[in-house]
Amino acid sequence: MLLVPAITVIALTGFISHWEYHPELVGNATIDPAFDIPVLFQFPQSWPSWDYAVTQGAHITLGLMTLPLVLAKLWSVIPKLFKWPTIRSLDGMLERLSLLLLVGSVLVEFLTGIFAIEDYSPLGVNFYPVHYYGAWVFGTVFVLHACIKFPVVRRAYRERGALKPLRAGLRETKPEPPESSELAPVNPADPTISRRGLLAMVGGASLTIFAVQAGQSIGGPFRRLAPMAPRGRQFGTGPNDFQVNHTAASAQITPAMTGPRWRVIVAGATTIALSRQRLLAMAQATETLTISCTEGWSTTQHWTGVRLIDLARLVGASSGAILRAVSLETVGPNSQASLAHEQWSDHRALLALRVNGADLSPDHGYPARVIVPGAPGLHNTKWVHELRFEAA
Ligand SMILES: Nc1nc2c(c(=O)[nH]1)N[C@H]1C(S)=C(S)[C@@H](COP(=O)(O)O)O[C@H]1N2
Ligand SMILES: [Mo]
């Protein structure tokens, strides 16, 4: 009863995240478009800048909370896991195969998800395609499994009701009669825990995960309530002290690259190179915008810089152009990102030079970074080197 809605929300928010990457734009696709479905939904640009923080926070938090439920579910069917396939019947074989895929893919989803949150990719496994195709495999087999088991589920609800089994304390707890299903033990020992006791244990584990995790998605002061959050809990008190996913050092950004000789190349109908002084001399705007990382954390800060739309006008960008932001960082998935026309022409979208009244720190993208409302965190390119307004 809990797993079906949880998995549904996790799947929907997962697909929303995939589409919020704007995979239809050049350079953004993380999945070969030939093996992908079309984008079915994207947030309207008029929604608040924390819309992606809500769906992605739900994806990560609910995903982690569901782990104890999945483990309990696997525990409850443990005899099945050790039953070896026999070649006696074809549908028996198919059922075994579907269970193998079901259990295998659910474990792959949780492992790759948890490793990704920790920014850890063992054996150089590329998280995105594994997690994405894993979701398709799991989703398909899960629906199949639910259909096959539907008669059993219906019979169980009819005979026992939804919540009635939870009323029994330990003394009234009876094992299932062996003839009721192939999972029931033939010679059970006395129960050591009631069904509601088991639910309390599993639910308690889920709620504990919520308590130590949700703060990182909500952000602000709540982050301090999330001791298990990756990237730490406290960042001191200065204007630049909020979480950093990848430091300047890890991206191999050196002070020489960002010193007085740094220029941002802005290209549209014309191409210009602007120094930080030139940018600071242009009209400055301050916006309160949320960075919401795909890994589940988010943070809202006050950013100051030049509106992207002003830069577009300066170089005569064509209407409907997409904006490709290229970083000084040359390797890796964060070295560039493409923004749709409605994203960069949003008047809140900035090439930020300052945050919370101070210059950007090297780790937050000095000399300049992109910051747009509602995009996944990784599209807010740091250490910007080029802004190219290109025909879509
Ligand atoms: N060039 C570059 N830009 C980048 C990244 C990066 O590694 N390199 N990380 C991205 C990711 S994954 C996120 S969530 C945000 C985080 O911004 P912050 O480190 O300032 O909090 O920056 C994005 N911009
Ligand atoms: Mo991120």
CSV table of C-alpha atoms and ligand atoms in Angstrom, one decimal:
chain,number,residue,atom,x,y,z
A,1,MET,CA,0.0,0.0,0.0
A,2,LEU,CA,2.9,2.4,0.7
A,3,LEU,CA,5.2,1.2,-2.0
A,4,VAL,CA,2.9,1.7,-4.9
A,5,PRO,CA,2.2,5.5,-4.3
A,6,ALA,CA,5.9,6.0,-3.3
A,7,ILE,CA,7.3,4.4,-6.4
A,8,THR,CA,4.8,6.3,-8.6
A,9,VAL,CA,5.9,9.7,-7.2
A,10,ILE,CA,9.6,8.7,-7.4
A,11,ALA,CA,9.1,7.7,-11.1
A,12,LEU,CA,7.2,10.8,-12.0
A,13,THR,CA,9.6,13.2,-10.3
A,14,GLY,CA,12.5,11.3,-11.9
A,15,PHE,CA,11.1,11.8,-15.4
A,16,ILE,CA,10.4,15.5,-14.6
A,17,SER,CA,14.0,15.9,-13.7
A,18,HIS,CA,15.1,14.3,-16.9
A,19,TRP,CA,12.9,16.7,-18.9
A,20,GLU,CA,14.0,19.7,-16.9
A,21,TYR,CA,17.5,19.1,-18.2
A,22,HIS,CA,16.0,20.2,-21.6
A,23,PRO,CA,17.5,17.2,-23.4
A,24,GLU,CA,16.1,18.6,-26.7
A,25,LEU,CA,18.8,21.3,-26.7
A,26,VAL,CA,22.2,20.7,-28.2
A,27,GLY,CA,24.7,19.4,-25.7
A,28,ASN,CA,22.2,18.8,-22.9
A,29,ALA,CA,21.1,15.3,-23.8
A,30,THR,CA,22.4,12.7,-21.3
A,31,ILE,CA,20.6,9.9,-23.1
A,32,ASP,CA,21.0,9.2,-26.8
A,33,PRO,CA,17.8,10.8,-28.3
A,34,ALA,CA,17.3,7.7,-30.5
A,35,PHE,CA,16.7,5.7,-27.4
A,36,ASP,CA,14.6,8.2,-25.5
A,37,ILE,CA,11.0,9.3,-25.5
A,38,PRO,CA,10.1,12.9,-26.3
A,39,VAL,CA,9.9,15.5,-23.6
A,40,LEU,CA,6.3,15.4,-22.3
A,41,PHE,CA,6.4,18.1,-19.6
A,42,GLN,CA,8.5,21.1,-18.6
A,43,PHE,CA,7.8,23.6,-15.9
A,44,PRO,CA,6.4,26.9,-17.2
A,45,GLN,CA,8.9,29.6,-16.8
A,46,SER,CA,6.4,31.6,-14.8
A,47,TRP,CA,6.6,29.1,-11.9
A,48,PRO,CA,8.7,30.1,-8.8
A,49,SER,CA,12.4,29.5,-9.1
A,50,TRP,CA,12.2,26.7,-6.5
A,51,ASP,CA,9.9,24.4,-8.6
A,52,TYR,CA,12.6,22.0,-9.5
A,53,ALA,CA,13.8,22.0,-5.8
A,54,VAL,CA,10.4,20.6,-4.8
A,55,THR,CA,10.2,17.8,-7.3
A,56,GLN,CA,13.9,16.9,-7.0
A,57,GLY,CA,13.8,17.2,-3.2
A,58,ALA,CA,10.8,14.8,-3.3
A,59,HIS,CA,12.6,12.4,-5.6
A,60,ILE,CA,15.7,12.1,-3.4
A,61,THR,CA,14.0,12.3,0.0
A,62,LEU,CA,11.1,9.9,-0.9
A,63,GLY,CA,13.6,7.7,-2.7
A,64,LEU,CA,15.7,7.3,0.4
A,65,MET,CA,12.6,6.9,2.7
A,66,THR,CA,11.5,4.1,0.4
A,67,LEU,CA,14.7,2.0,0.9
A,68,PRO,CA,13.5,0.5,4.2
A,69,LEU,CA,10.1,-0.4,2.6
A,70,VAL,CA,11.8,-2.1,-0.3
A,71,LEU,CA,14.1,-4.0,2.0
A,72,ALA,CA,11.2,-5.1,4.2
A,73,LYS,CA,9.3,-6.2,1.1
A,74,LEU,CA,12.3,-8.2,-0.1
A,75,TRP,CA,12.5,-9.8,3.4
A,76,SER,CA,8.9,-10.7,3.3
A,77,VAL,CA,9.3,-12.7,0.1
A,78,ILE,CA,12.7,-14.2,1.0
A,79,PRO,CA,11.8,-17.8,0.3
A,80,LYS,CA,11.1,-16.8,-3.3
A,81,LEU,CA,14.6,-15.3,-3.7
A,82,PHE,CA,16.2,-18.6,-2.9
A,83,LYS,CA,14.0,-20.7,-5.1
A,84,TRP,CA,15.9,-21.8,-8.2
A,85,PRO,CA,14.2,-21.8,-11.6
A,86,THR,CA,13.1,-25.1,-12.9
A,87,ILE,CA,12.7,-25.8,-16.5
A,88,ARG,CA,9.4,-27.5,-15.8
A,89,SER,CA,7.1,-24.8,-17.1
A,90,LEU,CA,7.5,-21.9,-19.4
A,91,ASP,CA,5.4,-19.5,-17.3
A,92,GLY,CA,7.3,-20.5,-14.2
A,93,MET,CA,10.5,-19.6,-16.0
A,94,LEU,CA,9.1,-16.3,-17.2
A,95,GLU,CA,7.9,-15.5,-13.6
A,96,ARG,CA,11.4,-16.2,-12.3
A,97,LEU,CA,13.0,-14.0,-14.9
A,98,SER,CA,10.6,-11.2,-14.2
A,99,LEU,CA,11.4,-11.4,-10.5
A,100,LEU,CA,15.1,-11.4,-11.2
A,101,LEU,CA,14.7,-8.2,-13.3
A,102,LEU,CA,12.4,-6.7,-10.6
A,103,VAL,CA,14.7,-7.3,-7.7
A,104,GLY,CA,17.9,-6.6,-9.8
A,105,SER,CA,16.6,-3.3,-11.2
A,106,VAL,CA,15.2,-2.0,-7.9
A,107,LEU,CA,18.6,-2.6,-6.3
A,108,VAL,CA,20.4,-0.9,-9.2
A,109,GLU,CA,18.1,2.1,-8.9
A,110,PHE,CA,18.8,2.5,-5.2
A,111,LEU,CA,22.6,1.9,-5.4
A,112,THR,CA,23.2,4.2,-8.4
A,113,GLY,CA,20.9,6.9,-6.8
A,114,ILE,CA,22.7,6.8,-3.4
A,115,PHE,CA,26.1,6.8,-5.0
A,116,ALA,CA,25.2,9.7,-7.2
A,117,ILE,CA,24.1,11.7,-4.2
A,118,GLU,CA,27.5,11.1,-2.7
A,119,ASP,CA,29.1,12.1,-6.0
A,120,TYR,CA,30.7,8.7,-6.2
A,121,SER,CA,31.0,6.6,-9.3
A,122,PRO,CA,32.6,3.3,-8.7
A,123,LEU,CA,34.2,1.5,-11.6
A,124,GLY,CA,33.7,4.7,-13.7
A,125,VAL,CA,30.0,3.7,-14.1
A,126,ASN,CA,28.1,6.6,-15.8
A,127,PHE,CA,25.2,7.2,-13.4
A,128,TYR,CA,22.8,8.8,-15.8
A,129,PRO,CA,22.1,6.1,-18.4
A,130,VAL,CA,22.2,3.3,-15.8
A,131,HIS,CA,19.7,5.0,-13.5
A,132,TYR,CA,17.5,6.1,-16.5
A,133,TYR,CA,17.3,2.8,-18.3
A,134,GLY,CA,17.2,1.0,-15.0
A,135,ALA,CA,14.0,3.0,-14.2
A,136,TRP,CA,12.5,1.8,-17.5
A,137,VAL,CA,13.3,-1.8,-16.8
A,138,PHE,CA,12.0,-1.5,-13.2
A,139,GLY,CA,8.9,0.4,-14.2
A,140,THR,CA,8.0,-2.1,-16.9
A,141,VAL,CA,8.5,-5.2,-14.8
A,142,PHE,CA,6.9,-3.6,-11.8
A,143,VAL,CA,3.6,-2.9,-13.8
A,144,LEU,CA,3.8,-6.5,-15.1
A,145,HIS,CA,4.3,-7.9,-11.6
A,146,ALA,CA,1.4,-5.8,-10.2
A,147,CYS,CA,-0.9,-7.1,-13.0
A,148,ILE,CA,0.1,-10.8,-12.4
A,149,LYS,CA,-0.3,-10.4,-8.7
A,150,PHE,CA,-3.5,-8.4,-8.9
A,151,PRO,CA,-5.8,-11.4,-8.1
A,152,VAL,CA,-3.7,-12.3,-5.0
A,153,VAL,CA,-3.8,-8.7,-3.8
A,154,ARG,CA,-7.5,-8.4,-4.3
A,155,ARG,CA,-8.2,-11.7,-2.5
A,156,ALA,CA,-5.9,-10.6,0.4
A,157,TYR,CA,-7.8,-7.3,0.8
A,158,ARG,CA,-11.1,-9.0,0.6
A,159,GLU,CA,-10.3,-11.6,3.2
A,160,ARG,CA,-8.3,-9.5,5.6
A,161,GLY,CA,-9.2,-5.9,4.9
A,162,ALA,CA,-6.6,-3.2,4.5
A,163,LEU,CA,-5.7,-2.3,8.1
A,164,LYS,CA,-7.3,-5.1,10.1
A,165,PRO,CA,-4.1,-7.2,10.3
A,166,LEU,CA,-2.5,-4.3,12.2
A,167,ARG,CA,-4.9,-4.5,15.0
A,168,ALA,CA,-3.5,-7.8,16.3
A,169,GLY,CA,-0.9,-7.6,19.0
A,170,LEU,CA,1.9,-10.1,19.3
A,171,ARG,CA,-0.3,-12.6,21.2
A,172,GLU,CA,-3.0,-12.6,18.5
A,173,THR,CA,-0.5,-12.7,15.6
A,174,LYS,CA,-1.0,-15.8,13.6
A,175,PRO,CA,1.2,-17.0,10.7
A,176,GLU,CA,-0.5,-17.3,7.4
A,177,PRO,CA,-1.9,-20.8,6.8
A,178,PRO,CA,0.4,-22.8,4.6
A,179,GLU,CA,-2.2,-23.4,2.0
A,180,SER,CA,-2.9,-19.6,1.5
A,181,SER,CA,0.2,-19.0,-0.6
A,182,GLU,CA,3.4,-20.5,-1.6
A,183,LEU,CA,5.2,-18.0,0.6
A,184,ALA,CA,3.7,-19.1,3.9
A,185,PRO,CA,5.9,-21.3,6.0
A,186,VAL,CA,4.8,-24.9,6.5
A,187,ASN,CA,6.1,-25.3,10.0
A,188,PRO,CA,6.4,-21.7,11.5
A,189,ALA,CA,7.9,-20.9,14.8
A,190,ASP,CA,6.0,-18.7,17.2
A,191,PRO,CA,5.9,-15.1,16.0
A,192,THR,CA,8.4,-12.7,17.7
A,193,ILE,CA,6.9,-9.5,16.3
A,194,SER,CA,3.4,-8.4,15.4
A,195,ARG,CA,2.6,-7.1,12.0
A,196,ARG,CA,2.1,-3.6,13.4
A,197,GLY,CA,5.4,-3.9,15.2
A,198,LEU,CA,7.1,-4.7,11.9
A,199,LEU,CA,5.4,-1.7,10.3
A,200,ALA,CA,6.4,0.5,13.1
A,201,MET,CA,10.0,-0.6,12.7
A,202,VAL,CA,10.1,0.0,9.0
A,203,GLY,CA,8.1,3.2,9.1
A,204,GLY,CA,10.3,4.4,12.0
A,205,ALA,CA,13.3,3.8,9.8
A,206,SER,CA,11.7,5.8,6.9
A,207,LEU,CA,10.7,8.7,9.2
A,208,THR,CA,14.2,8.8,10.7
A,209,ILE,CA,15.7,9.1,7.2
A,210,PHE,CA,13.2,11.9,6.5
A,211,ALA,CA,14.2,13.7,9.7
A,212,VAL,CA,18.0,13.5,9.0
A,213,GLN,CA,17.7,14.2,5.3
A,214,ALA,CA,14.8,16.6,4.3
A,215,GLY,CA,16.6,19.7,5.6
A,216,GLN,CA,19.1,19.6,2.7
A,217,SER,CA,16.3,19.9,0.2
A,218,ILE,CA,14.4,22.6,2.1
A,219,GLY,CA,17.6,24.5,2.5
A,220,GLY,CA,18.2,27.6,4.6
A,221,PRO,CA,18.3,27.1,8.4
A,222,PHE,CA,16.8,23.6,7.9
A,223,ARG,CA,20.0,22.3,6.4
A,224,ARG,CA,21.6,22.3,9.8
A,225,LEU,CA,19.0,19.7,10.8
A,226,ALA,CA,20.3,17.3,8.2
A,227,PRO,CA,23.4,15.6,9.7
A,228,MET,CA,23.6,13.0,6.9
A,229,ALA,CA,23.5,15.6,4.1
A,230,PRO,CA,26.4,15.3,1.7
A,231,ARG,CA,28.6,18.5,1.3
A,232,GLY,CA,28.3,19.2,5.0
A,233,ARG,CA,25.9,21.1,7.3
A,234,GLN,CA,27.5,24.4,8.1
A,235,PHE,CA,29.5,26.7,5.9
A,236,GLY,CA,30.5,29.5,8.4
A,237,THR,CA,28.8,32.8,8.2
A,238,GLY,CA,30.2,34.8,5.2
A,239,PRO,CA,28.2,35.7,2.1
A,240,ASN,CA,29.7,32.8,0.1
A,241,ASP,CA,29.3,30.2,2.8
A,242,PHE,CA,26.7,27.9,1.2
A,243,GLN,CA,27.4,24.4,-0.2
A,244,VAL,CA,29.7,23.9,-3.1
A,245,ASN,CA,29.4,20.8,-5.3
A,246,HIS,CA,32.6,21.0,-7.2
A,247,THR,CA,35.4,23.3,-6.0
A,248,ALA,CA,37.6,25.5,-8.3
A,249,ALA,CA,40.5,23.3,-7.4
A,250,SER,CA,38.6,20.1,-8.4
A,251,ALA,CA,37.7,21.8,-11.7
A,252,GLN,CA,41.3,22.8,-12.2
A,253,ILE,CA,40.5,26.5,-12.3
A,254,THR,CA,43.6,28.4,-11.4
A,255,PRO,CA,43.9,32.1,-10.2
A,256,ALA,CA,45.7,32.9,-13.5
A,257,MET,CA,42.7,31.8,-15.5
A,258,THR,CA,40.3,34.1,-13.6
A,259,GLY,CA,42.7,37.1,-13.0
A,260,PRO,CA,42.6,40.5,-14.7
A,261,ARG,CA,43.1,38.9,-18.2
A,262,TRP,CA,39.9,37.0,-17.9
A,263,ARG,CA,37.2,37.9,-20.5
A,264,VAL,CA,33.8,36.5,-21.2
A,265,ILE,CA,33.1,36.1,-24.9
A,266,VAL,CA,29.5,36.9,-25.8
A,267,ALA,CA,28.5,35.9,-29.3
A,268,GLY,CA,25.3,36.6,-31.2
A,269,ALA,CA,25.1,38.5,-34.5
A,270,THR,CA,28.4,40.1,-33.2
A,271,THR,CA,31.0,38.8,-30.9
A,272,ILE,CA,32.4,40.8,-28.0
A,273,ALA,CA,34.8,40.1,-25.1
A,274,LEU,CA,33.9,41.7,-21.8
A,275,SER,CA,36.2,42.1,-18.7
A,276,ARG,CA,34.8,41.9,-15.2
A,277,GLN,CA,35.1,45.7,-14.9
A,278,ARG,CA,33.1,46.2,-18.1
A,279,LEU,CA,30.4,43.8,-16.8
A,280,LEU,CA,30.3,45.6,-13.4
A,281,ALA,CA,29.9,48.9,-15.2
A,282,MET,CA,26.7,47.6,-17.0
A,283,ALA,CA,23.3,47.8,-15.4
A,284,GLN,CA,23.3,45.4,-12.4
A,285,ALA,CA,20.3,43.4,-11.2
A,286,THR,CA,19.8,41.5,-7.9
A,287,GLU,CA,17.6,38.4,-7.8
A,288,THR,CA,16.8,35.9,-5.1
A,289,LEU,CA,17.2,32.5,-6.8
A,290,THR,CA,17.4,28.9,-5.8
A,291,ILE,CA,20.1,26.5,-6.9
A,292,SER,CA,18.5,23.0,-6.8
A,293,CYS,CA,21.0,20.3,-7.4
A,294,THR,CA,19.9,17.1,-9.0
A,295,GLU,CA,21.5,15.4,-6.0
A,296,GLY,CA,18.7,16.7,-3.8
A,297,TRP,CA,20.1,19.7,-1.9
A,298,SER,CA,19.0,23.3,-2.6
A,299,THR,CA,19.9,26.7,-1.4
A,300,THR,CA,18.4,30.2,-2.0
A,301,GLN,CA,20.8,33.2,-2.3
A,302,HIS,CA,20.8,36.8,-3.5
A,303,TRP,CA,22.6,37.1,-6.8
A,304,THR,CA,23.8,40.3,-8.5
A,305,GLY,CA,25.0,40.6,-12.0
A,306,VAL,CA,24.1,41.5,-15.6
A,307,ARG,CA,20.7,40.2,-16.9
A,308,LEU,CA,21.3,37.6,-19.7
A,309,ILE,CA,18.7,39.4,-21.8
A,310,ASP,CA,20.8,42.6,-21.7
A,311,LEU,CA,23.8,40.7,-22.9
A,312,ALA,CA,21.6,39.1,-25.7
A,313,ARG,CA,20.5,42.6,-26.8
A,314,LEU,CA,24.1,43.8,-26.8
A,315,VAL,CA,25.2,41.2,-29.3
A,316,GLY,CA,22.0,41.2,-31.3
A,317,ALA,CA,21.0,37.6,-30.5
A,318,SER,CA,18.4,36.3,-32.8
A,319,SER,CA,14.9,35.8,-31.4
A,320,GLY,CA,14.3,32.2,-30.3
A,321,ALA,CA,18.1,31.5,-30.0
A,322,ILE,CA,19.3,29.1,-27.4
A,323,LEU,CA,22.2,30.1,-25.1
A,324,ARG,CA,25.2,27.8,-24.8
A,325,ALA,CA,27.3,28.7,-21.8
A,326,VAL,CA,30.8,27.3,-21.8
A,327,SER,CA,33.0,27.2,-18.8
A,328,LEU,CA,36.7,27.7,-18.4
A,329,GLU,CA,36.5,24.2,-17.1
A,330,THR,CA,37.1,22.0,-20.2
A,331,VAL,CA,36.4,18.5,-19.2
A,332,GLY,CA,33.4,16.8,-17.6
A,333,PRO,CA,29.6,17.0,-17.8
A,334,ASN,CA,29.5,20.5,-16.2
A,335,SER,CA,31.8,22.2,-18.7
A,336,GLN,CA,28.9,23.6,-20.7
A,337,ALA,CA,25.1,23.8,-20.7
A,338,SER,CA,22.4,25.0,-23.1
A,339,LEU,CA,19.5,27.2,-22.0
A,340,ALA,CA,16.2,27.4,-23.8
A,341,HIS,CA,15.0,30.8,-25.0
A,342,GLU,CA,12.4,31.1,-22.3
A,343,GLN,CA,15.1,30.4,-19.7
A,344,TRP,CA,17.7,33.0,-20.6
A,345,SER,CA,15.1,35.6,-21.6
A,346,ASP,CA,13.5,35.4,-18.2
A,347,HIS,CA,14.3,38.8,-16.7
A,348,ARG,CA,15.5,37.1,-13.5
A,349,ALA,CA,18.2,35.1,-15.3
A,350,LEU,CA,21.7,36.5,-14.6
A,351,LEU,CA,25.3,36.3,-15.4
A,352,ALA,CA,26.1,36.7,-11.7
A,353,LEU,CA,29.2,38.5,-10.5
A,354,ARG,CA,28.3,38.8,-6.8
A,355,VAL,CA,26.3,36.9,-4.2
A,356,ASN,CA,24.8,38.3,-1.0
A,357,GLY,CA,26.6,41.6,-1.5
A,358,ALA,CA,30.1,40.1,-2.0
A,359,ASP,CA,32.2,39.0,-5.0
A,360,LEU,CA,31.6,35.4,-6.0
A,361,SER,CA,34.2,33.2,-4.3
A,362,PRO,CA,36.4,31.1,-6.6
A,363,ASP,CA,34.4,28.0,-5.6
A,364,HIS,CA,31.0,29.6,-6.5
A,365,GLY,CA,32.3,30.5,-10.0
A,366,TYR,CA,34.3,33.7,-9.8
A,367,PRO,CA,34.6,35.8,-12.1
A,368,ALA,CA,31.1,35.1,-13.4
A,369,ARG,CA,28.5,32.3,-13.3
A,370,VAL,CA,25.1,31.7,-14.9
A,371,ILE,CA,22.1,31.6,-12.6
A,372,VAL,CA,18.6,31.0,-14.0
A,373,PRO,CA,15.4,30.3,-12.1
A,374,GLY,CA,14.0,26.8,-12.0
A,375,ALA,CA,16.7,24.9,-13.8
A,376,PRO,CA,18.5,21.9,-12.4
A,377,GLY,CA,21.6,23.2,-10.5
A,378,LEU,CA,24.1,21.9,-12.9
A,379,HIS,CA,22.9,24.2,-15.7
A,380,ASN,CA,24.1,27.2,-13.6
A,381,THR,CA,27.5,27.1,-15.2
A,382,LYS,CA,30.4,28.4,-13.1
A,383,TRP,CA,33.6,30.1,-14.3
A,384,VAL,CA,31.9,31.2,-17.5
A,385,HIS,CA,34.2,31.6,-20.5
A,386,GLU,CA,31.7,32.0,-23.4
A,387,LEU,CA,28.1,32.8,-23.8
A,388,ARG,CA,26.9,31.9,-27.3
A,389,PHE,CA,23.4,32.8,-28.5
A,390,GLU,CA,22.9,30.2,-31.3
A,391,ALA,CA,20.0,29.4,-33.6
A,392,ALA,CA,18.0,26.6,-32.1
B,1,LIG,N1,31.8,24.8,-14.6
B,1,LIG,C1,31.0,24.2,-13.7
B,1,LIG,N2,29.8,24.7,-13.4
B,1,LIG,C2,29.0,24.1,-12.5
B,1,LIG,C3,29.5,22.9,-11.8
B,1,LIG,C4,30.7,22.4,-12.2
B,1,LIG,O1,31.2,21.4,-11.6
B,1,LIG,N3,31.5,23.1,-13.1
B,1,LIG,N4,28.6,22.2,-10.9
B,1,LIG,C5,27.2,22.5,-11.2
B,1,LIG,C6,26.3,21.8,-10.2
B,1,LIG,S1,26.1,20.2,-10.3
B,1,LIG,C7,25.6,22.6,-9.3
B,1,LIG,S2,24.4,21.9,-8.3
B,1,LIG,C8,25.9,24.0,-9.1
B,1,LIG,C9,26.3,24.3,-7.7
B,1,LIG,O2,26.7,25.6,-7.5
B,1,LIG,P1,27.6,25.9,-6.2
B,1,LIG,O3,28.7,25.0,-6.2
B,1,LIG,O4,27.9,27.4,-6.4
B,1,LIG,O5,26.7,25.8,-5.0
B,1,LIG,O6,26.8,24.5,-10.0
B,1,LIG,C10,26.8,23.9,-11.3
B,1,LIG,N5,27.8,24.6,-12.2
B,2,MO,MO,24.3,19.6,-9.1
